[in-house]
Amino acid sequence: QKEVEQNSGPLSVPEGAIASLNCTYSDRVSQSFFWYRQYSGKSPELIMSIYSNGDKEDGRFTAQLNKASQYVSLLIRDSQPSDSATYLCAVWGGSYIPTFGRGTSLIVHP
Amino acid sequence: DVKVTQSSRYLVKRTGEKVFLECVQDMDHENMFWYRQDPGLGLRLIYFSYDVKMKEKGDIPEGYSVSREKKERFSLILESASTNQTSMYLCASSTPDRHNSPLHFGNGTRLTVT
């Protein structure tokens, strides 16, 4: 059974701080990793993808992947109240279907 | 940009009605998916399709069926709606390049069955 685990939160950070969101996965053959942001009542929106070990930066977002530890994370620098949302981790291995975590709720307070 | 369009944003139906949820994508994607999302349960896969007229059951297919007569359109059918099918329904699509292609979601349909 492929599993993707995320802490449900909520993770509460002050405005301007770094928010760190974590995800672990069980399937060692996983090759593609995605982070989605989902605002309340809305659909998931893709914000980051990562395929190789190391860091990938896009604006205020950094995705980090460590395949040996089966761990992927998302850092949000200079967090803003508009970043308050649920963040879903998705892991794609050798099948047609990605496995999603249940998401971490992030609250950025002014 | 990939555009996945779900026909209704909000839908209210009565118990026992037959319900059709429509999804259309404009990027010639082979793979299409139907999920439902409930608080605390995350995304649960109902059905997916990797080609026209092909369909595969997901984790919770009971009470649902699907139709894919054209590549761009994937329909979810609730044969006889029940109150426990009240949920947010999300359609998604992707290319077959499963190592590099994320899912792109539609805006969702909030279905209420009374």
PDB file of C-alpha atoms in Angstrom:
ATOM      1  CA  GLN A   1       0.000   0.000   0.000  1.00  0.00           C
ATOM      2  CA  LYS A   2       1.564   3.241  -1.140  1.00  0.00           C
ATOM      3  CA  GLU A   3       1.327   5.914   1.508  1.00  0.00           C
ATOM      4  CA  VAL A   4       2.027   9.604   1.646  1.00  0.00           C
ATOM      5  CA  GLU A   5       2.039  11.125   5.100  1.00  0.00           C
ATOM      6  CA  GLN A   6       1.615  14.748   6.041  1.00  0.00           C
ATOM      7  CA  ASN A   7       1.037  16.379   9.389  1.00  0.00           C
ATOM      8  CA  SER A   8      -2.519  17.706   9.248  1.00  0.00           C
ATOM      9  CA  GLY A   9      -1.646  20.804  11.282  1.00  0.00           C
ATOM     10  CA  PRO A  10      -2.645  23.481  11.504  1.00  0.00           C
ATOM     11  CA  LEU A  11       0.814  24.949  11.199  1.00  0.00           C
ATOM     12  CA  SER A  12       0.669  28.518  12.412  1.00  0.00           C
ATOM     13  CA  VAL A  13       3.438  30.983  11.510  1.00  0.00           C
ATOM     14  CA  PRO A  14       3.704  34.762  11.793  1.00  0.00           C
ATOM     15  CA  GLU A  15       3.746  36.913   8.700  1.00  0.00           C
ATOM     16  CA  GLY A  16       7.240  37.182   7.252  1.00  0.00           C
ATOM     17  CA  ALA A  17       8.441  33.889   8.731  1.00  0.00           C
ATOM     18  CA  ILE A  18       9.484  30.716   6.908  1.00  0.00           C
ATOM     19  CA  ALA A  19       6.825  28.012   6.773  1.00  0.00           C
ATOM     20  CA  SER A  20       8.136  24.455   6.491  1.00  0.00           C
ATOM     21  CA  LEU A  21       5.787  21.746   5.260  1.00  0.00           C
ATOM     22  CA  ASN A  22       6.848  18.122   5.266  1.00  0.00           C
ATOM     23  CA  CYS A  23       5.844  14.948   3.484  1.00  0.00           C
ATOM     24  CA  THR A  24       7.089  11.360   3.714  1.00  0.00           C
ATOM     25  CA  TYR A  25       6.290   8.557   1.299  1.00  0.00           C
ATOM     26  CA  SER A  26       6.538   4.790   1.389  1.00  0.00           C
ATOM     27  CA  ASP A  27       7.076   3.777  -2.246  1.00  0.00           C
ATOM     28  CA  ARG A  28      10.814   3.690  -2.940  1.00  0.00           C
ATOM     29  CA  VAL A  29      10.358   3.727  -6.715  1.00  0.00           C
ATOM     30  CA  SER A  30       8.589   7.109  -6.631  1.00  0.00           C
ATOM     31  CA  GLN A  31      10.065   9.490  -9.159  1.00  0.00           C
ATOM     32  CA  SER A  32       7.898  12.603  -9.347  1.00  0.00           C
ATOM     33  CA  PHE A  33       6.780  14.835  -6.520  1.00  0.00           C
ATOM     34  CA  PHE A  34       4.327  17.702  -6.587  1.00  0.00           C
ATOM     35  CA  TRP A  35       3.011  20.293  -4.169  1.00  0.00           C
ATOM     36  CA  TYR A  36      -0.495  21.689  -4.508  1.00  0.00           C
ATOM     37  CA  ARG A  37      -2.087  24.603  -2.708  1.00  0.00           C
ATOM     38  CA  GLN A  38      -5.792  24.438  -1.944  1.00  0.00           C
ATOM     39  CA  TYR A  39      -7.755  27.365  -0.604  1.00  0.00           C
ATOM     40  CA  SER A  40     -10.899  26.595   1.352  1.00  0.00           C
ATOM     41  CA  GLY A  41     -13.734  25.635  -0.994  1.00  0.00           C
ATOM     42  CA  LYS A  42     -11.475  25.701  -4.057  1.00  0.00           C
ATOM     43  CA  SER A  43      -9.704  23.049  -6.086  1.00  0.00           C
ATOM     44  CA  PRO A  44      -5.992  22.128  -5.743  1.00  0.00           C
ATOM     45  CA  GLU A  45      -3.569  24.306  -7.672  1.00  0.00           C
ATOM     46  CA  LEU A  46      -0.137  23.042  -8.674  1.00  0.00           C
ATOM     47  CA  ILE A  47       2.630  25.201  -7.228  1.00  0.00           C
ATOM     48  CA  MET A  48       5.824  23.111  -7.381  1.00  0.00           C
ATOM     49  CA  SER A  49       7.207  19.969  -8.935  1.00  0.00           C
ATOM     50  CA  ILE A  50      10.509  18.236  -8.191  1.00  0.00           C
ATOM     51  CA  TYR A  51      12.102  15.130  -9.671  1.00  0.00           C
ATOM     52  CA  SER A  52      15.741  15.081  -8.489  1.00  0.00           C
ATOM     53  CA  ASN A  53      17.385  15.086  -5.093  1.00  0.00           C
ATOM     54  CA  GLY A  54      18.180  18.521  -3.770  1.00  0.00           C
ATOM     55  CA  ASP A  55      16.451  21.874  -3.797  1.00  0.00           C
ATOM     56  CA  LYS A  56      14.312  23.598  -6.403  1.00  0.00           C
ATOM     57  CA  GLU A  57      13.425  27.238  -5.968  1.00  0.00           C
ATOM     58  CA  ASP A  58      10.595  29.219  -7.530  1.00  0.00           C
ATOM     59  CA  GLY A  59      10.084  32.680  -6.108  1.00  0.00           C
ATOM     60  CA  ARG A  60       9.282  32.398  -2.401  1.00  0.00           C
ATOM     61  CA  PHE A  61       8.828  28.609  -2.677  1.00  0.00           C
ATOM     62  CA  THR A  62      11.551  25.980  -2.324  1.00  0.00           C
ATOM     63  CA  ALA A  63      10.918  22.275  -2.719  1.00  0.00           C
ATOM     64  CA  GLN A  64      13.434  19.879  -1.190  1.00  0.00           C
ATOM     65  CA  LEU A  65      13.727  16.202  -2.056  1.00  0.00           C
ATOM     66  CA  ASN A  66      15.687  13.457  -0.319  1.00  0.00           C
ATOM     67  CA  LYS A  67      14.951  10.111  -1.960  1.00  0.00           C
ATOM     68  CA  ALA A  68      17.202   8.151   0.401  1.00  0.00           C
ATOM     69  CA  SER A  69      15.110   9.337   3.351  1.00  0.00           C
ATOM     70  CA  GLN A  70      11.876   9.279   1.304  1.00  0.00           C
ATOM     71  CA  TYR A  71      11.158  12.823   2.298  1.00  0.00           C
ATOM     72  CA  VAL A  72       9.992  15.889   0.405  1.00  0.00           C
ATOM     73  CA  SER A  73       9.393  19.313   1.868  1.00  0.00           C
ATOM     74  CA  LEU A  74       8.110  22.733   0.853  1.00  0.00           C
ATOM     75  CA  LEU A  75       9.528  25.931   2.296  1.00  0.00           C
ATOM     76  CA  ILE A  76       7.652  29.197   1.964  1.00  0.00           C
ATOM     77  CA  ARG A  77       9.805  32.239   2.664  1.00  0.00           C
ATOM     78  CA  ASP A  78       8.393  35.579   3.769  1.00  0.00           C
ATOM     79  CA  SER A  79       5.016  33.975   4.466  1.00  0.00           C
ATOM     80  CA  GLN A  80       1.974  36.111   3.758  1.00  0.00           C
ATOM     81  CA  PRO A  81      -1.603  35.798   5.043  1.00  0.00           C
ATOM     82  CA  SER A  82      -2.558  34.946   1.448  1.00  0.00           C
ATOM     83  CA  ASP A  83      -0.459  31.768   1.808  1.00  0.00           C
ATOM     84  CA  SER A  84      -2.980  30.467   4.347  1.00  0.00           C
ATOM     85  CA  ALA A  85      -4.319  27.309   2.732  1.00  0.00           C
ATOM     86  CA  THR A  86      -4.020  23.538   2.782  1.00  0.00           C
ATOM     87  CA  TYR A  87      -0.938  22.155   1.048  1.00  0.00           C
ATOM     88  CA  LEU A  88      -1.153  18.736  -0.575  1.00  0.00           C
ATOM     89  CA  CYS A  89       1.828  16.557  -1.356  1.00  0.00           C
ATOM     90  CA  ALA A  90       1.472  14.206  -4.349  1.00  0.00           C
ATOM     91  CA  VAL A  91       3.858  11.393  -5.213  1.00  0.00           C
ATOM     92  CA  TRP A  92       3.965   9.624  -8.540  1.00  0.00           C
ATOM     93  CA  GLY A  93       5.651   6.264  -8.983  1.00  0.00           C
ATOM     94  CA  GLY A  94       5.211   3.642 -11.624  1.00  0.00           C
ATOM     95  CA  SER A  95       1.460   3.688 -12.124  1.00  0.00           C
ATOM     96  CA  TYR A  96      -1.065   5.974 -13.809  1.00  0.00           C
ATOM     97  CA  ILE A  97      -2.219   7.253 -10.451  1.00  0.00           C
ATOM     98  CA  PRO A  98      -0.441   9.622  -8.091  1.00  0.00           C
ATOM     99  CA  THR A  99      -0.821   9.174  -4.349  1.00  0.00           C
ATOM    100  CA  PHE A 100      -1.902  12.239  -2.410  1.00  0.00           C
ATOM    101  CA  GLY A 101      -1.314  13.079   1.214  1.00  0.00           C
ATOM    102  CA  ARG A 102      -4.223  14.436   3.207  1.00  0.00           C
ATOM    103  CA  GLY A 103      -2.684  17.856   3.374  1.00  0.00           C
ATOM    104  CA  THR A 104      -1.275  20.261   5.925  1.00  0.00           C
ATOM    105  CA  SER A 105      -3.272  23.322   6.916  1.00  0.00           C
ATOM    106  CA  LEU A 106      -1.119  26.465   7.056  1.00  0.00           C
ATOM    107  CA  ILE A 107      -2.211  29.617   8.858  1.00  0.00           C
ATOM    108  CA  VAL A 108      -0.155  32.781   8.455  1.00  0.00           C
ATOM    109  CA  HIS A 109      -1.181  35.352  11.030  1.00  0.00           C
ATOM    110  CA  PRO A 110      -0.435  39.073  10.724  1.00  0.00           C
TER     111      PRO A 110
ATOM    112  CA  ASP B   1      -2.454  26.785 -19.783  1.00  0.00           C
ATOM    113  CA  VAL B   2      -4.345  23.585 -19.215  1.00  0.00           C
ATOM    114  CA  LYS B   3      -8.031  24.170 -18.758  1.00  0.00           C
ATOM    115  CA  VAL B   4     -10.240  21.589 -17.077  1.00  0.00           C
ATOM    116  CA  THR B   5     -13.866  22.664 -16.961  1.00  0.00           C
ATOM    117  CA  GLN B   6     -16.528  21.141 -14.761  1.00  0.00           C
ATOM    118  CA  SER B   7     -20.050  21.908 -15.871  1.00  0.00           C
ATOM    119  CA  SER B   8     -21.497  22.969 -12.523  1.00  0.00           C
ATOM    120  CA  ARG B   9     -19.966  24.734  -9.537  1.00  0.00           C
ATOM    121  CA  TYR B  10     -22.858  23.933  -7.203  1.00  0.00           C
ATOM    122  CA  LEU B  11     -25.524  21.279  -7.581  1.00  0.00           C
ATOM    123  CA  VAL B  12     -28.448  20.288  -5.364  1.00  0.00           C
ATOM    124  CA  LYS B  13     -30.209  17.010  -6.063  1.00  0.00           C
ATOM    125  CA  ARG B  14     -32.766  14.839  -4.346  1.00  0.00           C
ATOM    126  CA  THR B  15     -32.194  11.330  -3.047  1.00  0.00           C
ATOM    127  CA  GLY B  16     -32.754   8.765  -5.772  1.00  0.00           C
ATOM    128  CA  GLU B  17     -32.124  11.123  -8.684  1.00  0.00           C
ATOM    129  CA  LYS B  18     -29.697  10.221 -11.445  1.00  0.00           C
ATOM    130  CA  VAL B  19     -26.920  12.801 -11.483  1.00  0.00           C
ATOM    131  CA  PHE B  20     -24.445  13.618 -14.230  1.00  0.00           C
ATOM    132  CA  LEU B  21     -21.227  15.511 -13.549  1.00  0.00           C
ATOM    133  CA  GLU B  22     -19.435  16.616 -16.689  1.00  0.00           C
ATOM    134  CA  CYS B  23     -15.776  17.401 -17.179  1.00  0.00           C
ATOM    135  CA  VAL B  24     -14.024  18.692 -20.290  1.00  0.00           C
ATOM    136  CA  GLN B  25     -10.310  19.327 -20.812  1.00  0.00           C
ATOM    137  CA  ASP B  26      -8.766  21.222 -23.690  1.00  0.00           C
ATOM    138  CA  MET B  27      -5.186  19.887 -23.679  1.00  0.00           C
ATOM    139  CA  ASP B  28      -5.630  16.566 -25.451  1.00  0.00           C
ATOM    140  CA  HIS B  29      -4.715  14.709 -22.258  1.00  0.00           C
ATOM    141  CA  GLU B  30      -5.084  10.938 -22.298  1.00  0.00           C
ATOM    142  CA  ASN B  31      -5.618  10.478 -18.572  1.00  0.00           C
ATOM    143  CA  MET B  32      -8.676  11.758 -16.741  1.00  0.00           C
ATOM    144  CA  PHE B  33      -9.714  11.277 -13.130  1.00  0.00           C
ATOM    145  CA  TRP B  34     -12.667  11.763 -10.815  1.00  0.00           C
ATOM    146  CA  TYR B  35     -12.063  12.350  -7.106  1.00  0.00           C
ATOM    147  CA  ARG B  36     -14.245  13.241  -4.206  1.00  0.00           C
ATOM    148  CA  GLN B  37     -12.960  15.257  -1.288  1.00  0.00           C
ATOM    149  CA  ASP B  38     -14.430  15.271   2.193  1.00  0.00           C
ATOM    150  CA  PRO B  39     -13.113  16.987   5.342  1.00  0.00           C
ATOM    151  CA  GLY B  40     -10.513  14.859   7.078  1.00  0.00           C
ATOM    152  CA  LEU B  41     -10.516  12.196   4.350  1.00  0.00           C
ATOM    153  CA  GLY B  42      -8.439  13.888   1.691  1.00  0.00           C
ATOM    154  CA  LEU B  43      -8.783  13.136  -1.998  1.00  0.00           C
ATOM    155  CA  ARG B  44     -10.314   9.775  -2.789  1.00  0.00           C
ATOM    156  CA  LEU B  45     -10.172   8.384  -6.303  1.00  0.00           C
ATOM    157  CA  ILE B  46     -13.499   7.207  -7.714  1.00  0.00           C
ATOM    158  CA  TYR B  47     -12.600   6.289 -11.294  1.00  0.00           C
ATOM    159  CA  PHE B  48      -9.959   7.088 -13.836  1.00  0.00           C
ATOM    160  CA  SER B  49      -9.575   6.659 -17.564  1.00  0.00           C
ATOM    161  CA  TYR B  50      -6.374   6.388 -19.569  1.00  0.00           C
ATOM    162  CA  ASP B  51      -7.987   6.347 -23.008  1.00  0.00           C
ATOM    163  CA  VAL B  52     -11.288   6.794 -24.781  1.00  0.00           C
ATOM    164  CA  LYS B  53     -13.798   4.134 -23.721  1.00  0.00           C
ATOM    165  CA  MET B  54     -11.351   2.825 -21.123  1.00  0.00           C
ATOM    166  CA  LYS B  55     -12.050   3.107 -17.420  1.00  0.00           C
ATOM    167  CA  GLU B  56     -10.604   1.750 -14.221  1.00  0.00           C
ATOM    168  CA  LYS B  57     -12.069   1.673 -10.734  1.00  0.00           C
ATOM    169  CA  GLY B  58     -10.400   3.731  -8.086  1.00  0.00           C
ATOM    170  CA  ASP B  59     -10.635   3.334  -4.343  1.00  0.00           C
ATOM    171  CA  ILE B  60     -14.357   4.121  -3.909  1.00  0.00           C
ATOM    172  CA  PRO B  61     -16.298   3.260  -7.110  1.00  0.00           C
ATOM    173  CA  GLU B  62     -19.434   1.974  -5.388  1.00  0.00           C
ATOM    174  CA  GLY B  63     -22.523   3.967  -6.359  1.00  0.00           C
ATOM    175  CA  TYR B  64     -20.772   5.634  -9.304  1.00  0.00           C
ATOM    176  CA  SER B  65     -20.176   4.948 -12.973  1.00  0.00           C
ATOM    177  CA  VAL B  66     -18.299   6.858 -15.657  1.00  0.00           C
ATOM    178  CA  SER B  67     -18.384   7.448 -19.364  1.00  0.00           C
ATOM    179  CA  ARG B  68     -15.638   8.501 -21.737  1.00  0.00           C
ATOM    180  CA  GLU B  69     -16.895   8.579 -25.297  1.00  0.00           C
ATOM    181  CA  LYS B  70     -14.548  11.355 -26.421  1.00  0.00           C
ATOM    182  CA  LYS B  71     -11.004  12.073 -25.390  1.00  0.00           C
ATOM    183  CA  GLU B  72     -11.762  15.500 -23.985  1.00  0.00           C
ATOM    184  CA  ARG B  73     -14.836  14.564 -21.933  1.00  0.00           C
ATOM    185  CA  PHE B  74     -15.150  12.392 -18.833  1.00  0.00           C
ATOM    186  CA  SER B  75     -18.519  12.087 -17.123  1.00  0.00           C
ATOM    187  CA  LEU B  76     -19.299  10.870 -13.633  1.00  0.00           C
ATOM    188  CA  ILE B  77     -22.723   9.356 -13.073  1.00  0.00           C
ATOM    189  CA  LEU B  78     -24.497   8.807  -9.798  1.00  0.00           C
ATOM    190  CA  GLU B  79     -27.116   6.231 -10.708  1.00  0.00           C
ATOM    191  CA  SER B  80     -29.277   6.882  -7.659  1.00  0.00           C
ATOM    192  CA  ALA B  81     -28.004   9.733  -5.528  1.00  0.00           C
ATOM    193  CA  SER B  82     -27.813   9.235  -1.789  1.00  0.00           C
ATOM    194  CA  THR B  83     -27.120  11.674   1.029  1.00  0.00           C
ATOM    195  CA  ASN B  84     -23.700  10.102   1.692  1.00  0.00           C
ATOM    196  CA  GLN B  85     -22.654  11.228  -1.780  1.00  0.00           C
ATOM    197  CA  THR B  86     -22.860  14.856  -0.699  1.00  0.00           C
ATOM    198  CA  SER B  87     -19.310  16.024  -1.326  1.00  0.00           C
ATOM    199  CA  MET B  88     -16.907  18.110  -3.404  1.00  0.00           C
ATOM    200  CA  TYR B  89     -16.206  16.351  -6.700  1.00  0.00           C
ATOM    201  CA  LEU B  90     -12.989  17.113  -8.546  1.00  0.00           C
ATOM    202  CA  CYS B  91     -12.085  16.211 -12.089  1.00  0.00           C
ATOM    203  CA  ALA B  92      -8.452  16.158 -13.222  1.00  0.00           C
ATOM    204  CA  SER B  93      -6.433  15.352 -16.307  1.00  0.00           C
ATOM    205  CA  SER B  94      -2.826  14.557 -17.192  1.00  0.00           C
ATOM    206  CA  THR B  95      -0.643  13.238 -19.977  1.00  0.00           C
ATOM    207  CA  PRO B  96       0.583   9.628 -19.943  1.00  0.00           C
ATOM    208  CA  ASP B  97       4.117  10.796 -19.096  1.00  0.00           C
ATOM    209  CA  ARG B  98       3.538   9.661 -15.553  1.00  0.00           C
ATOM    210  CA  HIS B  99       7.002  10.569 -14.397  1.00  0.00           C
ATOM    211  CA  ASN B 100       6.730  14.208 -15.285  1.00  0.00           C
ATOM    212  CA  SER B 101       3.097  15.108 -15.662  1.00  0.00           C
ATOM    213  CA  PRO B 102       1.119  16.439 -12.730  1.00  0.00           C
ATOM    214  CA  LEU B 103      -2.643  16.369 -12.467  1.00  0.00           C
ATOM    215  CA  HIS B 104      -4.516  19.503 -13.457  1.00  0.00           C
ATOM    216  CA  PHE B 105      -7.768  19.987 -11.611  1.00  0.00           C
ATOM    217  CA  GLY B 106     -11.054  21.563 -12.571  1.00  0.00           C
ATOM    218  CA  ASN B 107     -12.785  24.048 -10.270  1.00  0.00           C
ATOM    219  CA  GLY B 108     -14.823  21.357  -8.575  1.00  0.00           C
ATOM    220  CA  THR B 109     -18.526  20.661  -8.177  1.00  0.00           C
ATOM    221  CA  ARG B 110     -20.062  20.959  -4.727  1.00  0.00           C
ATOM    222  CA  LEU B 111     -22.899  18.423  -4.754  1.00  0.00           C
ATOM    223  CA  THR B 112     -25.569  18.379  -2.086  1.00  0.00           C
ATOM    224  CA  VAL B 113     -28.020  15.480  -1.984  1.00  0.00           C
ATOM    225  CA  THR B 114     -31.109  16.117   0.135  1.00  0.00           C
TER     226      THR B 114
END
